[in-house]
mmCIF file of C-alpha atoms in Angstrom:
data_model
loop_
_atom_site.group_PDB
_atom_site.id
_atom_site.type_symbol
_atom_site.label_atom_id
_atom_site.label_comp_id
_atom_site.label_asym_id
_atom_site.label_seq_id
_atom_site.Cartn_x
_atom_site.Cartn_y
_atom_site.Cartn_z
ATOM 1 C CA MET C 124 -0.043 -0.403 0.327
ATOM 2 C CA HIS C 125 0.992 3.375 -0.470
ATOM 3 C CA ILE C 126 1.557 5.805 2.218
ATOM 4 C CA LEU C 127 1.707 9.709 1.911
ATOM 5 C CA LEU C 128 4.396 10.897 5.436
ATOM 6 C CA ILE C 129 4.085 14.567 6.466
ATOM 7 C CA GLU C 130 6.946 14.996 9.024
ATOM 8 C CA ASP C 131 9.516 17.209 9.085
ATOM 9 C CA ASP C 132 12.113 15.675 11.099
ATOM 10 C CA LEU C 133 14.355 14.268 9.119
ATOM 11 C CA ASP C 134 16.086 11.586 11.623
ATOM 12 C CA LEU C 135 12.561 10.568 12.366
ATOM 13 C CA GLY C 136 11.460 10.551 8.574
ATOM 14 C CA HIS C 137 14.078 8.263 7.350
ATOM 15 C CA ALA C 138 13.244 6.010 9.993
ATOM 16 C CA LEU C 139 9.843 5.425 9.394
ATOM 17 C CA GLN C 140 10.333 5.518 5.902
ATOM 18 C CA ALA C 141 12.728 2.601 6.360
ATOM 19 C CA ALA C 142 9.912 1.007 8.203
ATOM 20 C CA LEU C 143 6.815 1.155 5.629
ATOM 21 C CA ARG C 144 9.298 -0.084 3.103
ATOM 22 C CA THR C 145 10.137 -3.404 5.254
ATOM 23 C CA GLU C 146 5.637 -3.674 5.278
ATOM 24 C CA GLY C 147 5.587 -3.404 2.140
ATOM 25 C CA HIS C 148 4.641 -0.568 1.071
ATOM 26 C CA SER C 149 5.919 2.434 -0.572
ATOM 27 C CA CYS C 150 6.020 5.250 0.617
ATOM 28 C CA THR C 151 5.884 9.682 -0.510
ATOM 29 C CA TRP C 152 7.052 12.122 2.449
ATOM 30 C CA LEU C 153 6.555 15.621 2.089
ATOM 31 C CA ARG C 154 8.374 17.873 4.817
ATOM 32 C CA ARG C 155 5.567 20.859 5.099
ATOM 33 C CA ALA C 156 2.248 21.266 4.983
ATOM 34 C CA HIS C 157 2.827 23.303 1.945
ATOM 35 C CA ASP C 158 3.628 20.312 0.017
ATOM 36 C CA ALA C 159 0.292 18.551 1.047
ATOM 37 C CA PRO C 160 -2.550 18.117 -1.737
ATOM 38 C CA LEU C 161 -5.133 20.071 -1.786
ATOM 39 C CA ARG C 162 -7.766 16.980 -2.084
ATOM 40 C CA LEU C 163 -6.596 13.049 -0.264
ATOM 41 C CA GLU C 164 -7.743 10.218 -3.342
ATOM 42 C CA PRO C 165 -7.880 7.141 -1.724
ATOM 43 C CA ALA C 166 -6.738 5.924 -5.514
ATOM 44 C CA ALA C 167 -3.747 8.014 -4.887
ATOM 45 C CA GLN C 168 -2.706 6.815 -1.143
ATOM 46 C CA ASP C 169 -4.094 4.609 1.064
ATOM 47 C CA ALA C 170 -2.369 6.422 4.674
ATOM 48 C CA VAL C 171 -1.752 9.360 5.899
ATOM 49 C CA LEU C 172 1.351 9.786 8.907
ATOM 50 C CA LEU C 173 0.457 13.209 9.768
ATOM 51 C CA ASP C 174 2.484 15.644 12.096
ATOM 52 C CA GLN C 175 1.045 18.333 13.577
ATOM 53 C CA THR C 176 3.552 20.630 14.134
ATOM 54 C CA LEU C 177 4.646 21.705 10.836
ATOM 55 C CA PRO C 178 7.157 24.343 9.689
ATOM 56 C CA ASP C 179 4.942 26.165 8.148
ATOM 57 C CA GLY C 180 1.979 25.370 9.351
ATOM 58 C CA ASP C 181 -0.267 23.374 11.895
ATOM 59 C CA GLY C 182 -1.140 20.245 10.469
ATOM 60 C CA ARG C 183 -4.324 19.700 11.992
ATOM 61 C CA GLN C 184 -5.523 21.879 9.598
ATOM 62 C CA LEU C 185 -4.777 19.513 6.483
ATOM 63 C CA LEU C 186 -7.103 16.905 8.419
ATOM 64 C CA THR C 187 -10.001 19.468 8.963
ATOM 65 C CA ARG C 188 -9.868 20.113 5.516
ATOM 66 C CA TRP C 189 -9.370 16.518 4.274
ATOM 67 C CA ARG C 190 -12.766 15.881 6.008
ATOM 68 C CA ARG C 191 -14.591 18.801 5.244
ATOM 69 C CA GLN C 192 -13.658 17.367 2.302
ATOM 70 C CA GLY C 193 -15.479 14.200 2.809
ATOM 71 C CA SER C 194 -12.524 11.828 2.645
ATOM 72 C CA ALA C 195 -12.321 8.962 4.724
ATOM 73 C CA VAL C 196 -9.067 7.787 4.340
ATOM 74 C CA PRO C 197 -7.197 7.235 7.031
ATOM 75 C CA ILE C 198 -5.339 9.652 9.506
ATOM 76 C CA ILE C 199 -2.845 8.905 12.577
ATOM 77 C CA VAL C 200 -1.459 12.640 13.432
ATOM 78 C CA ILE C 201 1.802 12.688 15.082
ATOM 79 C CA THR C 202 2.164 15.126 17.647
ATOM 80 C CA ALA C 203 4.672 15.826 20.518
ATOM 81 C CA ARG C 204 1.348 17.607 22.687
ATOM 82 C CA ALA C 205 0.808 15.222 24.730
ATOM 83 C CA ALA C 206 -2.075 17.320 26.708
ATOM 84 C CA LEU C 207 -5.293 15.393 26.739
ATOM 85 C CA GLU C 208 -7.756 18.466 25.291
ATOM 86 C CA ASP C 209 -4.663 18.447 21.864
ATOM 87 C CA ARG C 210 -5.670 15.028 21.869
ATOM 88 C CA LEU C 211 -9.658 14.656 21.191
ATOM 89 C CA ALA C 212 -9.002 17.754 18.712
ATOM 90 C CA GLY C 213 -7.323 15.307 16.403
ATOM 91 C CA PHE C 214 -9.898 12.844 17.259
ATOM 92 C CA ASP C 215 -12.686 15.660 16.613
ATOM 93 C CA GLY C 216 -10.648 16.674 13.828
ATOM 94 C CA GLY C 217 -11.332 13.441 12.213
ATOM 95 C CA ALA C 218 -8.329 11.961 12.309
ATOM 96 C CA ASP C 219 -8.227 7.789 13.073
ATOM 97 C CA ASP C 220 -5.194 7.696 15.598
ATOM 98 C CA TYR C 221 -2.885 10.027 18.227
ATOM 99 C CA VAL C 222 1.115 8.990 18.376
ATOM 100 C CA VAL C 223 1.842 11.269 20.725
ATOM 101 C CA LYS C 224 6.430 11.659 20.591
ATOM 102 C CA PRO C 225 8.499 9.956 21.586
ATOM 103 C CA PHE C 226 7.646 6.557 20.455
ATOM 104 C CA GLU C 227 8.851 3.687 19.082
ATOM 105 C CA ILE C 228 8.705 2.788 15.916
ATOM 106 C CA PRO C 229 6.611 -0.465 15.684
ATOM 107 C CA GLU C 230 4.319 1.519 17.926
ATOM 108 C CA LEU C 231 3.709 3.208 14.596
ATOM 109 C CA VAL C 232 3.886 0.536 12.608
ATOM 110 C CA ALA C 233 0.925 -1.850 14.771
ATOM 111 C CA ARG C 234 -1.233 1.675 14.221
ATOM 112 C CA LEU C 235 -0.922 1.758 10.586
ATOM 113 C CA ARG C 236 -1.940 -2.122 10.816
ATOM 114 C CA SER C 237 -4.802 -1.255 12.999
ATOM 115 C CA VAL C 238 -5.637 1.908 11.107
ATOM 116 C CA LEU C 239 -5.663 -0.098 7.655
ATOM 117 C CA ARG C 240 -7.858 -3.296 8.524
ATOM 118 C CA ARG C 241 -10.609 -1.347 10.095
ATOM 119 C CA SER C 242 -10.394 0.782 6.376
ATOM 120 C CA ALA C 243 -10.001 -2.317 4.630
ATOM 121 C CA GLN C 244 -13.177 -3.200 7.178
ATOM 122 C CA GLN C 245 -11.383 -6.531 8.780
ATOM 123 C CA ALA C 246 -10.926 -7.542 13.118
ATOM 124 C CA SER C 247 -7.496 -9.266 12.513
ATOM 125 C CA ASP C 248 -4.843 -9.510 10.323
ATOM 126 C CA SER C 249 -6.525 -12.336 8.346
ATOM 127 C CA TRP C 250 -8.853 -11.101 5.683
ATOM 128 C CA VAL C 251 -11.199 -14.118 4.897
ATOM 129 C CA LEU C 252 -13.224 -13.690 2.259
ATOM 130 C CA GLY C 253 -15.005 -16.766 1.812
ATOM 131 C CA ASP C 254 -12.463 -19.481 0.516
ATOM 132 C CA LEU C 255 -9.854 -16.932 -0.583
ATOM 133 C CA THR C 256 -8.416 -16.158 3.442
ATOM 134 C CA LEU C 257 -5.725 -13.036 1.994
ATOM 135 C CA GLU C 258 -2.728 -12.717 5.409
ATOM 136 C CA PRO C 259 -0.565 -8.679 4.086
ATOM 137 C CA ARG C 260 1.924 -9.395 6.703
ATOM 138 C CA ARG C 261 3.207 -12.527 5.398
ATOM 139 C CA GLN C 262 1.958 -11.632 1.999
ATOM 140 C CA ARG C 263 0.134 -14.821 1.057
ATOM 141 C CA ALA C 264 -3.112 -15.498 0.218
ATOM 142 C CA LEU C 265 -4.507 -18.884 0.323
ATOM 143 C CA LEU C 266 -7.817 -20.602 -1.459
ATOM 144 C CA ASP C 267 -9.826 -23.510 0.516
ATOM 145 C CA GLY C 268 -6.777 -23.659 2.788
ATOM 146 C CA ALA C 269 -3.905 -24.131 -0.102
ATOM 147 C CA GLU C 270 -1.487 -21.539 -0.522
ATOM 148 C CA LEU C 271 -1.501 -19.380 -4.037
ATOM 149 C CA SER C 272 1.633 -19.081 -6.433
ATOM 150 C CA LEU C 273 1.201 -15.063 -7.496
ATOM 151 C CA SER C 274 3.721 -12.396 -8.425
ATOM 152 C CA PRO C 275 3.961 -9.330 -6.315
ATOM 153 C CA ARG C 276 1.513 -7.629 -8.455
ATOM 154 C CA GLU C 277 -0.646 -10.116 -8.562
ATOM 155 C CA TYR C 278 -0.804 -10.503 -4.331
ATOM 156 C CA GLN C 279 -1.322 -6.854 -4.550
ATOM 157 C CA LEU C 280 -3.581 -6.578 -7.126
ATOM 158 C CA LEU C 281 -6.147 -9.605 -5.194
ATOM 159 C CA LEU C 282 -5.401 -6.665 -1.925
ATOM 160 C CA GLU C 283 -6.823 -4.205 -3.318
ATOM 161 C CA LEU C 284 -10.370 -6.051 -5.159
ATOM 162 C CA ALA C 285 -9.992 -7.915 -1.087
ATOM 163 C CA ARG C 286 -10.335 -4.092 0.165
ATOM 164 C CA GLU C 287 -13.907 -3.164 -1.857
ATOM 165 C CA ARG C 288 -15.380 -6.257 -0.488
ATOM 166 C CA GLY C 289 -17.293 -6.669 -3.294
ATOM 167 C CA GLY C 290 -17.382 -2.868 -4.663
ATOM 168 C CA VAL C 291 -16.475 -1.484 -8.018
ATOM 169 C CA VAL C 292 -13.034 -1.143 -7.854
ATOM 170 C CA PRO C 293 -12.207 1.757 -11.008
ATOM 171 C CA LYS C 294 -9.357 0.704 -13.538
ATOM 172 C CA HIS C 295 -7.430 4.409 -13.128
ATOM 173 C CA GLN C 296 -7.674 3.444 -9.394
ATOM 174 C CA LEU C 297 -6.576 -0.181 -9.398
ATOM 175 C CA ALA C 298 -3.031 1.094 -12.405
ATOM 176 C CA GLN C 299 -2.791 3.534 -9.896
ATOM 177 C CA ARG C 300 -2.359 1.651 -7.148
ATOM 178 C CA LEU C 301 -0.072 -1.561 -8.172
ATOM 179 C CA ALA C 302 2.369 1.877 -9.586
ATOM 180 C CA PRO C 303 5.870 3.059 -7.678
ATOM 181 C CA LEU C 304 5.115 6.789 -5.862
ATOM 182 C CA GLY C 305 1.392 5.898 -6.886
ATOM 183 C CA GLU C 306 2.323 6.590 -10.663
ATOM 184 C CA PRO C 307 -0.002 4.640 -12.566
ATOM 185 C CA MET C 308 1.223 1.828 -15.135
ATOM 186 C CA GLU C 309 -0.553 0.948 -18.246
ATOM 187 C CA LEU C 310 -3.815 -0.177 -18.395
ATOM 188 C CA GLY C 311 -2.008 -3.023 -20.799
ATOM 189 C CA THR C 312 0.347 -3.855 -17.376
ATOM 190 C CA LEU C 313 -2.854 -3.933 -15.438
ATOM 191 C CA GLU C 314 -5.080 -6.478 -18.314
ATOM 192 C CA VAL C 315 -2.190 -8.908 -17.720
ATOM 193 C CA HIS C 316 -1.748 -9.293 -14.561
ATOM 194 C CA LEU C 317 -5.547 -9.496 -13.750
ATOM 195 C CA ALA C 318 -5.091 -12.167 -16.573
ATOM 196 C CA ASN C 319 -2.685 -14.166 -14.953
ATOM 197 C CA LEU C 320 -4.655 -13.020 -11.442
ATOM 198 C CA ARG C 321 -7.803 -14.626 -12.685
ATOM 199 C CA ARG C 322 -5.900 -17.669 -13.808
ATOM 200 C CA LYS C 323 -4.600 -18.601 -10.314
ATOM 201 C CA ILE C 324 -8.431 -18.300 -8.760
ATOM 202 C CA GLY C 325 -10.099 -18.413 -10.922
ATOM 203 C CA ALA C 326 -12.136 -16.528 -13.631
ATOM 204 C CA ALA C 327 -14.907 -16.309 -11.873
ATOM 205 C CA ARG C 328 -13.520 -14.812 -8.857
ATOM 206 C CA ILE C 329 -13.447 -11.434 -10.630
ATOM 207 C CA GLY C 330 -16.645 -9.918 -12.562
ATOM 208 C CA THR C 331 -15.741 -6.910 -14.891
ATOM 209 C CA LEU C 332 -18.563 -3.735 -14.995
ATOM 210 C CA ARG C 333 -17.219 -3.039 -18.908
ATOM 211 C CA GLY C 334 -15.590 0.317 -19.087
ATOM 212 C CA VAL C 335 -15.289 1.052 -15.780
ATOM 213 C CA GLY C 336 -13.727 -1.134 -13.395
ATOM 214 C CA TYR C 337 -13.476 -4.616 -11.854
ATOM 215 C CA TRP C 338 -15.329 -6.635 -8.066
ATOM 216 C CA LEU C 339 -13.666 -9.416 -6.003
ATOM 217 C CA GLU C 340 -16.019 -11.997 -5.435
ATOM 218 C CA CYS C 341 -16.215 -12.292 -2.103
ATOM 219 C CA THR C 342 -18.703 -15.015 -1.590
#
């Protein structure tokens, strides 16, 4: 998954980037509020790690703006302010979680996994979709208990379809999520990966809305 990190501290930023890559995520790292996107689009990032105090502004202003626009992308606020009223203000502003500095990197990564699971409506590290089971942390997929042999792109494609739980995912959104750093891949390349995935899990498991996108049969 692709994570947007907005953090001005160089040491912390580098450490978080390394930890996210170890988890299998790609990451865009920004250091100023001015560089943050005007809108959060699900196709561009799966979650945001947002420092509350930035050199050119308050991260909570970004949070408030994005939530007022209707964005549901998970956001974890990182702050040095430990006061209860600051944390409550962050939650009231739409934060999914709140981490106070100093903190341990593994704790933040665990909190990120938690908000991503909630966003995908999954209660554990195993996503059970009928006879199909996904284990995102281990990059595994099982069909009727047998492990599937999927390429990294095929697994990522399956994961993105599973996150929507039967909802149609637009082609351009899938193409963007499957590429490094959120840069879209060619639709022809996407269709090749999709054909290979259908061959391995069964063509009937992936539905097509012609001209729009695809969905995963979850029964």
